Coordinates of C-alpha atoms in Angstrom, one line a residue:
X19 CA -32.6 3.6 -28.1
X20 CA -32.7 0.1 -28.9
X21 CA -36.5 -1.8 -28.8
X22 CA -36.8 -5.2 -28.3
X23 CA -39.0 -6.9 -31.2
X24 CA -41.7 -9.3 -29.5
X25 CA -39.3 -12.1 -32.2
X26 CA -36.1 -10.9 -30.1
X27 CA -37.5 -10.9 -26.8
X28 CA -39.1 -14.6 -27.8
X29 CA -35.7 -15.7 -28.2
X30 CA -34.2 -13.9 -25.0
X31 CA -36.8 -15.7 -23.1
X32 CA -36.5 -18.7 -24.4
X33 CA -32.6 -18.9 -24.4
X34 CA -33.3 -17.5 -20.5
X35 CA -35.6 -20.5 -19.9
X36 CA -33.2 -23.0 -21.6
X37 CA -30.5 -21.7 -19.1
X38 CA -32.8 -22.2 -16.2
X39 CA -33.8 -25.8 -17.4
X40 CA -30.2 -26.5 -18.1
X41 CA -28.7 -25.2 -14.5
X42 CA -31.9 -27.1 -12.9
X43 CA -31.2 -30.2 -14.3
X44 CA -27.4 -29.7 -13.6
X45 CA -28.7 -29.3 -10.2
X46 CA -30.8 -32.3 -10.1
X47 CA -27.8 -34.3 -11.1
X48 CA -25.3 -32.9 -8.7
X49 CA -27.7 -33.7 -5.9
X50 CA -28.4 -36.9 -6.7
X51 CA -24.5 -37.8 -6.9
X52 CA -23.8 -36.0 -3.8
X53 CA -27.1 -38.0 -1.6
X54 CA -25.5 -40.9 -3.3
X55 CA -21.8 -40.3 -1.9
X56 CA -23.2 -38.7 1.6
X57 CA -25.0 -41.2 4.6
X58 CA -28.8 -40.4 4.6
X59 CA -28.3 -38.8 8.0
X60 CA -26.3 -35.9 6.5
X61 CA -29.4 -34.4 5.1
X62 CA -27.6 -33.2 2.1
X63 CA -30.5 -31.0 0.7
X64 CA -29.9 -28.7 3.5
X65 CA -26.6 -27.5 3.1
X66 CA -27.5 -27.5 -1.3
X67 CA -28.1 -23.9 -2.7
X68 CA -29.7 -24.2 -5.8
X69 CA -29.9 -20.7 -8.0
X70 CA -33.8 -21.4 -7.5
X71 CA -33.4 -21.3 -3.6
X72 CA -34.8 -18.3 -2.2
X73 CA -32.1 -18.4 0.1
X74 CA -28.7 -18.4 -2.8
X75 CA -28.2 -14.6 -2.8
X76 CA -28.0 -14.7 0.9
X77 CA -25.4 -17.3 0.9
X78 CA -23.6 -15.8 -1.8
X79 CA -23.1 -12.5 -1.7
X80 CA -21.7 -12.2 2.2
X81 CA -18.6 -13.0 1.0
X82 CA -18.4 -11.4 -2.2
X83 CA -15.5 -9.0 -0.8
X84 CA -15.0 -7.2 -4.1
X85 CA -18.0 -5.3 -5.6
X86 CA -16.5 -5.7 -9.2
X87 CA -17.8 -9.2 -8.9
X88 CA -20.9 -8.5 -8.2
X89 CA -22.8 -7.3 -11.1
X90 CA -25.9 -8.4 -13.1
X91 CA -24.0 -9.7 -15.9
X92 CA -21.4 -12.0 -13.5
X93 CA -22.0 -15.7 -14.3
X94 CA -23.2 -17.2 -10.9
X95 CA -22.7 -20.6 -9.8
X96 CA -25.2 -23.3 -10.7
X97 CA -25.1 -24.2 -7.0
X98 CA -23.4 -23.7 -3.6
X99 CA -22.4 -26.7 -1.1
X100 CA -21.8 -25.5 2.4
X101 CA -20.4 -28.2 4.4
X102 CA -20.8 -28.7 8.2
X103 CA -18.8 -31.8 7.9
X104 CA -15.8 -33.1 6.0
X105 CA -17.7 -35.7 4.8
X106 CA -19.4 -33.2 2.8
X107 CA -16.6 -32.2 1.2
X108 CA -15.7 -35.2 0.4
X109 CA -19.2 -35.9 -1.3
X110 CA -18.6 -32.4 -3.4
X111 CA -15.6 -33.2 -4.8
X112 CA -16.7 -36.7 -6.6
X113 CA -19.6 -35.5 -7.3
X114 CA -18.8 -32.4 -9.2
X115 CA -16.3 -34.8 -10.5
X116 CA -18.5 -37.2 -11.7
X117 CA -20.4 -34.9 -13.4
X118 CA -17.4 -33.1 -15.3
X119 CA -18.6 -29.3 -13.5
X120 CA -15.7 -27.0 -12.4
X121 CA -15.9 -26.8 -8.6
X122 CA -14.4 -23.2 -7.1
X123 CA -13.4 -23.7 -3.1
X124 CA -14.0 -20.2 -1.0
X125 CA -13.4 -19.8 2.5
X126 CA -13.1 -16.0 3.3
X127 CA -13.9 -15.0 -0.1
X128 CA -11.1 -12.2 0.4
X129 CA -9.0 -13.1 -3.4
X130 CA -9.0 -9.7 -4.6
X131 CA -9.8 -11.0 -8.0
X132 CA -12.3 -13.1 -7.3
X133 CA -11.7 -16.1 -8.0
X134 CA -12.7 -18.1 -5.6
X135 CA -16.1 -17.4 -6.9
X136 CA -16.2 -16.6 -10.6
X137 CA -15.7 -18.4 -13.4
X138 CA -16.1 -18.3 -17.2
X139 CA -17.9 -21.7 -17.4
X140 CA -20.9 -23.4 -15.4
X141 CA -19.5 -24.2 -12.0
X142 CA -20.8 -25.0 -8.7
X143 CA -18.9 -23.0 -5.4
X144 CA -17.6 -25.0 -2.4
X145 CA -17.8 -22.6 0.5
X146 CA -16.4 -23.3 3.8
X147 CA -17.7 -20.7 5.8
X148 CA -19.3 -23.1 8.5
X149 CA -16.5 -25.3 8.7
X150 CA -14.7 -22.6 10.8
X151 CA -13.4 -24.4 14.5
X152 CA -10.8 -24.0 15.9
X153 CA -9.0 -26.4 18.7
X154 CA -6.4 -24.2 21.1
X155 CA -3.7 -26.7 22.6
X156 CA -1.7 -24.2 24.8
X157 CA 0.1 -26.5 26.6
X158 CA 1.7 -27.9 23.4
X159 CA 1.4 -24.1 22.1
X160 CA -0.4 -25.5 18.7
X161 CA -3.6 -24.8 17.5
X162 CA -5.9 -27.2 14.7
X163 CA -8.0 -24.2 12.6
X164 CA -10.3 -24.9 10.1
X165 CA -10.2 -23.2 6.6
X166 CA -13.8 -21.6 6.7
X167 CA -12.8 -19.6 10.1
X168 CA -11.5 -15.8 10.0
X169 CA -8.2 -14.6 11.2
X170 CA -10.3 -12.7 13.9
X171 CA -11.7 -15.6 15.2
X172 CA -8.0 -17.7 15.6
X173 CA -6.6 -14.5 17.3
X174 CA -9.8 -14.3 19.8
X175 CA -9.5 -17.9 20.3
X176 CA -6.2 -18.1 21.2
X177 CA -6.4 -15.1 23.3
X178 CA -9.2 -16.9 25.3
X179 CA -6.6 -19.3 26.2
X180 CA -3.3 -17.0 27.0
X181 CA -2.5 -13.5 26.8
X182 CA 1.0 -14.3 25.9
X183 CA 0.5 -16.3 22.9
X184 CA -0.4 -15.1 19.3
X185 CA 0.0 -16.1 15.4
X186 CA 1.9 -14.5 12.7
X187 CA -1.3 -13.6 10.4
X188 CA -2.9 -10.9 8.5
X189 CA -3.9 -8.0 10.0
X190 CA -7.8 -8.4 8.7
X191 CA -9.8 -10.0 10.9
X192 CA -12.3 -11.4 8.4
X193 CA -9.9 -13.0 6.1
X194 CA -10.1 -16.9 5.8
X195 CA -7.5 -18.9 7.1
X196 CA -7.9 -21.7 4.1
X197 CA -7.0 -18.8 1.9
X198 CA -4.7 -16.9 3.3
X199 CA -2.3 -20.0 4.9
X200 CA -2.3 -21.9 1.5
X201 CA -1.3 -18.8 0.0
X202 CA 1.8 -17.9 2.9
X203 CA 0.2 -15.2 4.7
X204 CA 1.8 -12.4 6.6
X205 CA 0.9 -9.7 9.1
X206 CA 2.6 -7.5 11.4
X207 CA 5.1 -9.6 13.1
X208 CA 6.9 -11.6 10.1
X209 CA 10.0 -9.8 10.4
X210 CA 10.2 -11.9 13.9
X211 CA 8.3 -14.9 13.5
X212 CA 8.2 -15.4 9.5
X213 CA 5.2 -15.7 7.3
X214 CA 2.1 -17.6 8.3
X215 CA 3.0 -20.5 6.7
X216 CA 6.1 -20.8 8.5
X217 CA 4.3 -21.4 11.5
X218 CA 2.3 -24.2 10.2
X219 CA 2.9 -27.8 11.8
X220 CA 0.3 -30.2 9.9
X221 CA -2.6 -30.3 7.6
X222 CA -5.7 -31.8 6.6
X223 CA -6.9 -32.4 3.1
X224 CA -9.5 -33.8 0.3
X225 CA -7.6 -34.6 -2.7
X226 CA -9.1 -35.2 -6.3
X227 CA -9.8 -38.7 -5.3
X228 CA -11.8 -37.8 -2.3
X229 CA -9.4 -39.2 0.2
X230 CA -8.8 -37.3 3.9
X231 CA -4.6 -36.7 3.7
X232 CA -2.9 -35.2 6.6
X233 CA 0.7 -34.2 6.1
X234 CA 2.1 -38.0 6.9
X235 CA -0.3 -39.1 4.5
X236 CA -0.1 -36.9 1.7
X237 CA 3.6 -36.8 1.7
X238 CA 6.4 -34.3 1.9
X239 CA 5.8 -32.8 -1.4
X240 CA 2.2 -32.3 -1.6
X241 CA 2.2 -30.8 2.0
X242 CA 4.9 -28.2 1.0
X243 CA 3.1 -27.5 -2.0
X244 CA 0.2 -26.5 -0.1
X245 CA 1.9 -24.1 2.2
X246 CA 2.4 -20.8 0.1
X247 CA 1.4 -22.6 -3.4
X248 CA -2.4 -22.0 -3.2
X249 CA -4.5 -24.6 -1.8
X250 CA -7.0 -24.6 -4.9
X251 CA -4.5 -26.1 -7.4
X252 CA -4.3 -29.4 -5.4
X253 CA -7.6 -29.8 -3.4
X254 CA -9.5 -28.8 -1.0
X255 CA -7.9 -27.9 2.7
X256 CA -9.9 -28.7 5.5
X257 CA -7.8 -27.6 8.3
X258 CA -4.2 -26.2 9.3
X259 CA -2.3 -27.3 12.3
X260 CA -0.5 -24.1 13.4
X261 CA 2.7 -23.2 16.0
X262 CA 1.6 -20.6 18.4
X263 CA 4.5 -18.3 18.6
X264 CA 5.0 -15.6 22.7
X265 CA 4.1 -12.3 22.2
X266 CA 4.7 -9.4 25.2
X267 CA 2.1 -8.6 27.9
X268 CA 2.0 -5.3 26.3
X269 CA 3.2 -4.4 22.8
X270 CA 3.4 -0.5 21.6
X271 CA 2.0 1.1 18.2
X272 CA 1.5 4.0 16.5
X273 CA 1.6 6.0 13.8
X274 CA 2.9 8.8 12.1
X275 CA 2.1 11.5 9.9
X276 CA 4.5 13.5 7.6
X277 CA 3.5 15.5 4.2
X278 CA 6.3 16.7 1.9
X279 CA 6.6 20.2 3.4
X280 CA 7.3 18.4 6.7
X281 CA 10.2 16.2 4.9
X282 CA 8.2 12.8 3.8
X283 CA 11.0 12.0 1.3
X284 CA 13.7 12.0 3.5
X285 CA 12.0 9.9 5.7
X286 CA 11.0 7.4 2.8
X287 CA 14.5 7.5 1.7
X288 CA 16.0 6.2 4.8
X289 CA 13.1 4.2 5.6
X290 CA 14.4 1.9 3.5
X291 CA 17.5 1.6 5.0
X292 CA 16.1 1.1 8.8
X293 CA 12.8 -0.5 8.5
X294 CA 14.0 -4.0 6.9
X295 CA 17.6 -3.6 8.9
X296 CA 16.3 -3.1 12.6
X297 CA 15.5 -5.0 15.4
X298 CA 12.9 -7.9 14.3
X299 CA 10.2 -7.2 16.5
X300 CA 10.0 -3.8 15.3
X301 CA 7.3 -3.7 11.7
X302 CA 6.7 0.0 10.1
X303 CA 4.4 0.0 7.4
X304 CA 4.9 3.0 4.6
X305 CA 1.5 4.3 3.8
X306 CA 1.9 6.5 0.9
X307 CA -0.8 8.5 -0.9
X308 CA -2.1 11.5 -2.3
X309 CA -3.9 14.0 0.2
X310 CA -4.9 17.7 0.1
X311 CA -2.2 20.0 1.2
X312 CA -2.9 21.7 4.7
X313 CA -0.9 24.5 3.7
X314 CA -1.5 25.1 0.4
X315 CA -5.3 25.7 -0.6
X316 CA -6.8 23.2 -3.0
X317 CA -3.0 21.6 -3.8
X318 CA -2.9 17.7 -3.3
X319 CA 0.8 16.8 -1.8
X320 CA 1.9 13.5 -0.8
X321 CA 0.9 12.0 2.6
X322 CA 3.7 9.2 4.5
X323 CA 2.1 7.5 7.1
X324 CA 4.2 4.8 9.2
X325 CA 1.9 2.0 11.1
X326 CA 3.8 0.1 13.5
X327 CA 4.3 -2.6 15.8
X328 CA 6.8 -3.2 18.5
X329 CA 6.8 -6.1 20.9
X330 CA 7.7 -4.4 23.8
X331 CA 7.1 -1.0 25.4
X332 CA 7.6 2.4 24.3
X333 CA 10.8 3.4 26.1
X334 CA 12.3 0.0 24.8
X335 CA 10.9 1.5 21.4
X336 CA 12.2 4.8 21.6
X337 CA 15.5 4.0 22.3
X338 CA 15.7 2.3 19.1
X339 CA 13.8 4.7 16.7
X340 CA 15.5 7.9 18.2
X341 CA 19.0 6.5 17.5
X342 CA 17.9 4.7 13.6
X343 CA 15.0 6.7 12.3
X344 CA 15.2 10.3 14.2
X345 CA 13.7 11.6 10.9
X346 CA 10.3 10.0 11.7
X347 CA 10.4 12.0 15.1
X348 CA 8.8 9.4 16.9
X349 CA 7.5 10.9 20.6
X350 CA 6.2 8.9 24.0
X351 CA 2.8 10.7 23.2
X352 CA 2.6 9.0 19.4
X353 CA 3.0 5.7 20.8
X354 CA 0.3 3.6 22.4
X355 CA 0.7 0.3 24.6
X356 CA -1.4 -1.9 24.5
X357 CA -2.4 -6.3 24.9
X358 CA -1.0 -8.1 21.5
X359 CA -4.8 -9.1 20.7
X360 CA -5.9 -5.3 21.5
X361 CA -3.1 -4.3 19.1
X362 CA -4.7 -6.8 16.3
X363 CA -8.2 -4.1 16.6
X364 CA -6.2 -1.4 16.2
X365 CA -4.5 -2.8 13.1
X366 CA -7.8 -3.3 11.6
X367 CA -9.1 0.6 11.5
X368 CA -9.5 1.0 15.6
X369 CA -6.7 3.6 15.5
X370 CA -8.4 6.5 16.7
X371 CA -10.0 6.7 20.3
X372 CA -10.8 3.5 22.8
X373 CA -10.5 0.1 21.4
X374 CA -13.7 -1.6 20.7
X375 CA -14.9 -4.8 22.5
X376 CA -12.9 -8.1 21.6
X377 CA -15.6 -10.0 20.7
X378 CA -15.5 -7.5 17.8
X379 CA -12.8 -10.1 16.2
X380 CA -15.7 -12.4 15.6
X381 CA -17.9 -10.1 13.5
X382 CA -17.3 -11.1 9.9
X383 CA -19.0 -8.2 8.5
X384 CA -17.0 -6.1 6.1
X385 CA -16.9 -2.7 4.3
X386 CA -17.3 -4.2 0.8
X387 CA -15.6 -1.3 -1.7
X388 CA -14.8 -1.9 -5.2
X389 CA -11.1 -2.9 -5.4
X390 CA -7.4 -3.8 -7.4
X391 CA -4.9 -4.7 -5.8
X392 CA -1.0 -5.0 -7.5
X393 CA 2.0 -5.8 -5.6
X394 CA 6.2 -6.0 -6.1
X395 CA 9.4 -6.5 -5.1
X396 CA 12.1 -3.9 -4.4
X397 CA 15.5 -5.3 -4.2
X398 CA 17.4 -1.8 -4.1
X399 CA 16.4 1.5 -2.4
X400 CA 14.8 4.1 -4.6
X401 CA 16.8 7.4 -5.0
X402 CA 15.7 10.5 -3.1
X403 CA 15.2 11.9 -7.1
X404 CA 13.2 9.0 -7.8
X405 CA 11.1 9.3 -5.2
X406 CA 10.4 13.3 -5.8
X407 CA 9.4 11.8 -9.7
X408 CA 7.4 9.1 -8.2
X409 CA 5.5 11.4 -6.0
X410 CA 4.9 13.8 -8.6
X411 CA 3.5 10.8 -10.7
X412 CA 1.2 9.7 -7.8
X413 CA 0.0 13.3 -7.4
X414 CA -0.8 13.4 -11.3
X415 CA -2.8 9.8 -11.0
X416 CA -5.0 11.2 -8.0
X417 CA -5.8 8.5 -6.5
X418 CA -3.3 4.9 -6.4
X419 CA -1.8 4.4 -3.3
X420 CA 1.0 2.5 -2.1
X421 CA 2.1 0.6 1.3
X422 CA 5.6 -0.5 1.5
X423 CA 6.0 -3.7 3.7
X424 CA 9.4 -4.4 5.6
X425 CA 10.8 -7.7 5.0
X426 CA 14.2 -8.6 6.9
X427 CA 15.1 -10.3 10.1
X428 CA 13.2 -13.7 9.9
X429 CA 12.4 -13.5 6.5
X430 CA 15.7 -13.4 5.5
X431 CA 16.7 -16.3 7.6
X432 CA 14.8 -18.7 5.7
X433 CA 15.9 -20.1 2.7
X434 CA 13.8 -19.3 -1.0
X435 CA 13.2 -22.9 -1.2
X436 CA 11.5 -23.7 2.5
X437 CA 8.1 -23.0 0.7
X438 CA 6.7 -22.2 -2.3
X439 CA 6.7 -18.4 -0.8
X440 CA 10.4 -17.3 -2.5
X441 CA 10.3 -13.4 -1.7
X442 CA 13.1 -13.9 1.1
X443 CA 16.7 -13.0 1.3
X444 CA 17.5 -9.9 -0.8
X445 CA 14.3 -8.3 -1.0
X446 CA 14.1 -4.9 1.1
X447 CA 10.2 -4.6 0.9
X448 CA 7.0 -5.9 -0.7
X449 CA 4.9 -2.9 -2.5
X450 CA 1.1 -3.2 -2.6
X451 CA -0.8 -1.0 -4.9
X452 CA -4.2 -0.1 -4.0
X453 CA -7.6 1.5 -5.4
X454 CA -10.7 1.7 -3.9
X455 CA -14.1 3.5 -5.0
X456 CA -17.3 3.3 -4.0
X457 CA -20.0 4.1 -6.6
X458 CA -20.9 1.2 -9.7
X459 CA -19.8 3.6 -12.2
X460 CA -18.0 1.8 -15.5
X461 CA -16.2 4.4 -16.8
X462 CA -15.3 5.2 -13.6
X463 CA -13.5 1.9 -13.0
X464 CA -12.2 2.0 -16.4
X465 CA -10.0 4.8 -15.3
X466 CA -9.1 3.6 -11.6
X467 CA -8.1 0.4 -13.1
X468 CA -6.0 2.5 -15.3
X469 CA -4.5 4.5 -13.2
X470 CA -3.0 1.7 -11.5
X471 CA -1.3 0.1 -13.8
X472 CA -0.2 3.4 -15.0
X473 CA 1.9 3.4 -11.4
X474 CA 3.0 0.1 -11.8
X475 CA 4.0 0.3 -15.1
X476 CA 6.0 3.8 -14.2
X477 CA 7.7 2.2 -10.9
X478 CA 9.6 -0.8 -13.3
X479 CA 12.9 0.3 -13.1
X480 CA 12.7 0.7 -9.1
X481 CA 11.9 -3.4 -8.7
X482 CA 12.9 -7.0 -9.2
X483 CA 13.4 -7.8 -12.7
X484 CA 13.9 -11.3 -14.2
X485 CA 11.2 -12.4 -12.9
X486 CA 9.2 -9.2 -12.2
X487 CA 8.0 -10.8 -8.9
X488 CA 4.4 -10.9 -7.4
X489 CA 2.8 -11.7 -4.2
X490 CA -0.1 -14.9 -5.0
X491 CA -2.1 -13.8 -2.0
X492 CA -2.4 -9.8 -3.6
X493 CA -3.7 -11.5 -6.8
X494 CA -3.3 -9.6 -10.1
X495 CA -4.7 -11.3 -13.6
X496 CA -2.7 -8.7 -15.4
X497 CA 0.0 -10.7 -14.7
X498 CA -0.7 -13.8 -16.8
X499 CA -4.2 -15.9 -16.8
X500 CA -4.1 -19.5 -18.3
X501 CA -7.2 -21.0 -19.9
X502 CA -6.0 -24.5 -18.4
X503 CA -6.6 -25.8 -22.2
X504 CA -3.6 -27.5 -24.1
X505 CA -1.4 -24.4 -23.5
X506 CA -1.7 -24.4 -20.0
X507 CA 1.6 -24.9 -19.0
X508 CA 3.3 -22.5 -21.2
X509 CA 0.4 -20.2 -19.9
X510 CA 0.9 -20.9 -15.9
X511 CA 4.9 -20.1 -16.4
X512 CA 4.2 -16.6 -17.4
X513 CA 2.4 -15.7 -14.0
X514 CA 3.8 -18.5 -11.8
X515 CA 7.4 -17.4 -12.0
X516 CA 6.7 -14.4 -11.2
X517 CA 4.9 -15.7 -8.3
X518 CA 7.1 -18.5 -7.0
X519 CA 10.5 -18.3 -8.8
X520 CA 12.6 -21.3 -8.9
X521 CA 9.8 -22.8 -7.1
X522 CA 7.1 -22.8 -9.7
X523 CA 8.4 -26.1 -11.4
X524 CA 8.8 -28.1 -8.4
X525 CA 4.7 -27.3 -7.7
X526 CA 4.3 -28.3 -11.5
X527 CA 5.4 -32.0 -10.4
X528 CA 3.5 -32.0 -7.6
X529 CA 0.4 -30.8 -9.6
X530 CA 1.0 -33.4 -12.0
X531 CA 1.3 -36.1 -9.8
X532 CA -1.5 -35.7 -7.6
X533 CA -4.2 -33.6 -10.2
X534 CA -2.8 -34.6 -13.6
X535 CA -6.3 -34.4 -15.1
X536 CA -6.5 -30.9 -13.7
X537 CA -9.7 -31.1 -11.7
X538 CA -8.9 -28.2 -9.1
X539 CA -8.6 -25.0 -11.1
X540 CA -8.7 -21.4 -11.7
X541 CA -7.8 -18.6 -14.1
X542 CA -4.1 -18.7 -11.9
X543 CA -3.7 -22.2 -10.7
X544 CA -0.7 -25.0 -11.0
X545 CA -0.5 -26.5 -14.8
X546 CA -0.4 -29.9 -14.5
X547 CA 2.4 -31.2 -17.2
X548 CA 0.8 -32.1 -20.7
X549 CA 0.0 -36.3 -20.9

């Protein structure tokens, strides 16, 4: 064991102390610039979070959702700005500008990497959590949401106003909507209505310069680039304008079960035929993962599990299912109907028994686990051989699972090019990979993590190639990270291909003419072109 000499711990404490100092005086600085920038009313200090203040952990750490980034030795921001105001954010962005420190925008703190609150060099953390209302217009069946509010909170505020309206967003409730629009966004009904971002009418904005642009002022191209290009590379978003779109007075879901001795491959192999084919307001999810056989002591076999929604009832459903999918051997008794915003809580983990009270939508607490997520593109379906291989694979791993997404009807309506989103036309279904544990254990993530991309390195001849494609919103730093030094755009091509395709260099000449000194950045962001 290792003993400190009373010389080496000197030095630790010193180089501790010059750290504090340093951070402090950082601090001191930012403050200054921003009670400079602010009116004297706004009371700056109080919305400030110094690493000093008694109260930083508390604002910090809520929306942490990843425990991987949330150790001892993670670099934590020299301070945290939580705006009540725009004005605020205004004042943030000049003055972290004016003092050269990277400033990192979070507003549901949901990036499954992170990165919307760590960082490799001394930064300060612009969170949005209380800028979070949200304006309902139902007669103009439009909505104004700002980017600090949860997905739970937009459903439950739209359902305040009409039980036949809803939005085409994730299907976790305590996701931010700054996050998740300006990265496209999807849920449950996009194979009817789209991705989120295709339902998006206007937006609000602080750009490097500290200006308030909505979409007339910022232009065309700036105001595509922030609907499925990532919000961070260009500036900060204050608030979406978004299209309400009907749903049913009662909607139907369920889910099913099947193991392999109860024929989980066939139905996986013609899944892939029916689920992106049928009719649009029909969504199954694929579930797939490794469980412990029922009928064969202490074997693990692979579990199938198919989450739906239908926008309509359950005959209207059976009619369809019985006739395309009669493998899944969907019955009236599997199928639940329900309200379109009681379906939302059952999405979110209130499957089994009564649903819980609505108001439950506004709760933004969160099972925090540590996580990686991965995600791809399949283009062609996957043999009934393949599948039997790739089972046996997922069985060896232990513990990877996988959900196949259903892409089809709307999605393949809408041209690559719309947004920065290009996954449309031609792709059957989005994969996600996912790992989750529980216990701060480093050898343990050591081999989750590598178990993982053991699957997704085995499934590469099943999806898209030329550009092996990737979802921005399930991000993955194994895919390419840029140090947004010299080589920065060389760097951002590797990763943002595969993320946007064809459209990655029209959001380089966006980047470049509204950020070309690269202010807004992160480990994945928009390369501005070289000077």
């Amino acid at each position: 064991m290792d003993i400190d000499t009373p010389s080496q711990t000197t030095k630790k404490e010193v180089l501790q102390k010059e750290r504090r100092a340093s951070s402090d005086s950082v601090y001191d600085t930012f403050l200054q610039c921003l009670t400079h920038r602010a009116q004297p009313s706004d009371h700056i200090s109080d919305i400030v979070y110094s690493q000093a203040n008694s109260s930083f952990a508390n604002v910090l750490v809520p929306y942490i959702r990843n425990h991987r980034f949330n150790s001892s030795s993670t670099l934590k921001p020299l301070a945290i700005v939580t705006p009540t105001q725009e004005s605020h954010v205004q004042a943030a962005v000049l003055g972290s500008k004016d003092i050269g420190v990277h400033l990192k925008i979070r507003s549901g703190g949901h990036d499954f990497e992170g990165i919307s609150y760590i960082s490799d060099d001394a930064f300060f953390i612009l969170d949005m959590f209380n800028l979070r209302s949200i304006e309902v217009d139902i007669k103009e069946e439009t909505a104004w949401v700002q980017a600090g509010a949860t997905l739970g909170e937009l459903y439950y505020r739209i359902w305040e106003k009409s039980k036949v309206h809803g939005f085409p967003g994730g299907v976790c409730r305590t996701v931010g909507v700054g996050g998740h629009l300006s990265g496209a966004g999807y849920g449950n009904m996009l194979r009817k209505y789209g991705l989120s971002v295709d339902n998006v009418l206007d937006a609000k904005m602080v750009d490097v310069q500290g200006r308030i642009l909505d979409r007339k002022a910022m232009g065309e191209d700036l105001f595509w680039a922030i609907i499925g290009g990532g919000g961070a590379s260009f500036g900060v978003i204050l608030a979406y304008q978004i299209k309400l779109v009907p749903v049913p007075e009662k909607v139907t879901v369920f889910r099913v079960e099947k193991t392999l001795d109860q024929n989980a491959t066939d139905l996986v192999y013609k899944w892939q035929f029916v689920a992106p084919g049928t009719d649009p307001g029909l969504f199954m999810r694929l579930v797939l993962q490794p469980v412990t056989s029922k009928t064969q002591k202490g074997q693990k076999t692979l579990g199938a599990s198919v989450v739906a929604l239908f926008l309509g009832n359950s005959d209207q459903l059976l009619a369809i299912t019985d006739k395309e999918l009669p493998e899944m051997g969907l019955k009236k008794e599997n199928c639940r109907e329900m309200s379109w915003i009681e379906s939302v809580l059952w999405w979110d983990g209130f499957d089994e028994g009564t649903i819980p009270p609505l108001e439950t939508l506004l709760s933004r607490d969160y099972p925090i686990n540590f996580l990686k997520r991965k995600s791809d593109y399949v283009q062609s379906p996957i043999s009934k051989a393949n599948l039997d291989q790739l089972w046996k694979k997922m069985i060896e791993l232990g513990n990877v699972g996988l959900m196949f997404n259903p892409y089809g009807g709307r999605m393949s309506e809408i041209p690559a090019s719309a947004t920065p989103f290009p996954h449309r036309a031609g792709n059957l279904f989005k994969i996600q990979y996912f790992i989750n544990w529980s216990d701060d254990d480093p050898e343990l993530e050591k081999n989750y993590l590598a178990q993982i991309r053991s699957l997704y390195s085995y499934t590469t001849p099943f999806v898209s190639k030329n550009p092996r494609s990737a979802y921005l919103n399930y991000r993955d730093l194994d895919i390419g990270t840029s140090t947004n030094g010299k080589n920065s755009y060389e760097e951002g091509r590797v990763y943002g291909v595969k993320y946007f395709k064809d459209n990655f260099e029209r959001l380089v000449k966006v980047k470049t003419a509204v950020d070309p000194d690269n202010f807004f950045r992160n480990q994945q962001s928009i390369p501005s072109l070289p000077k």
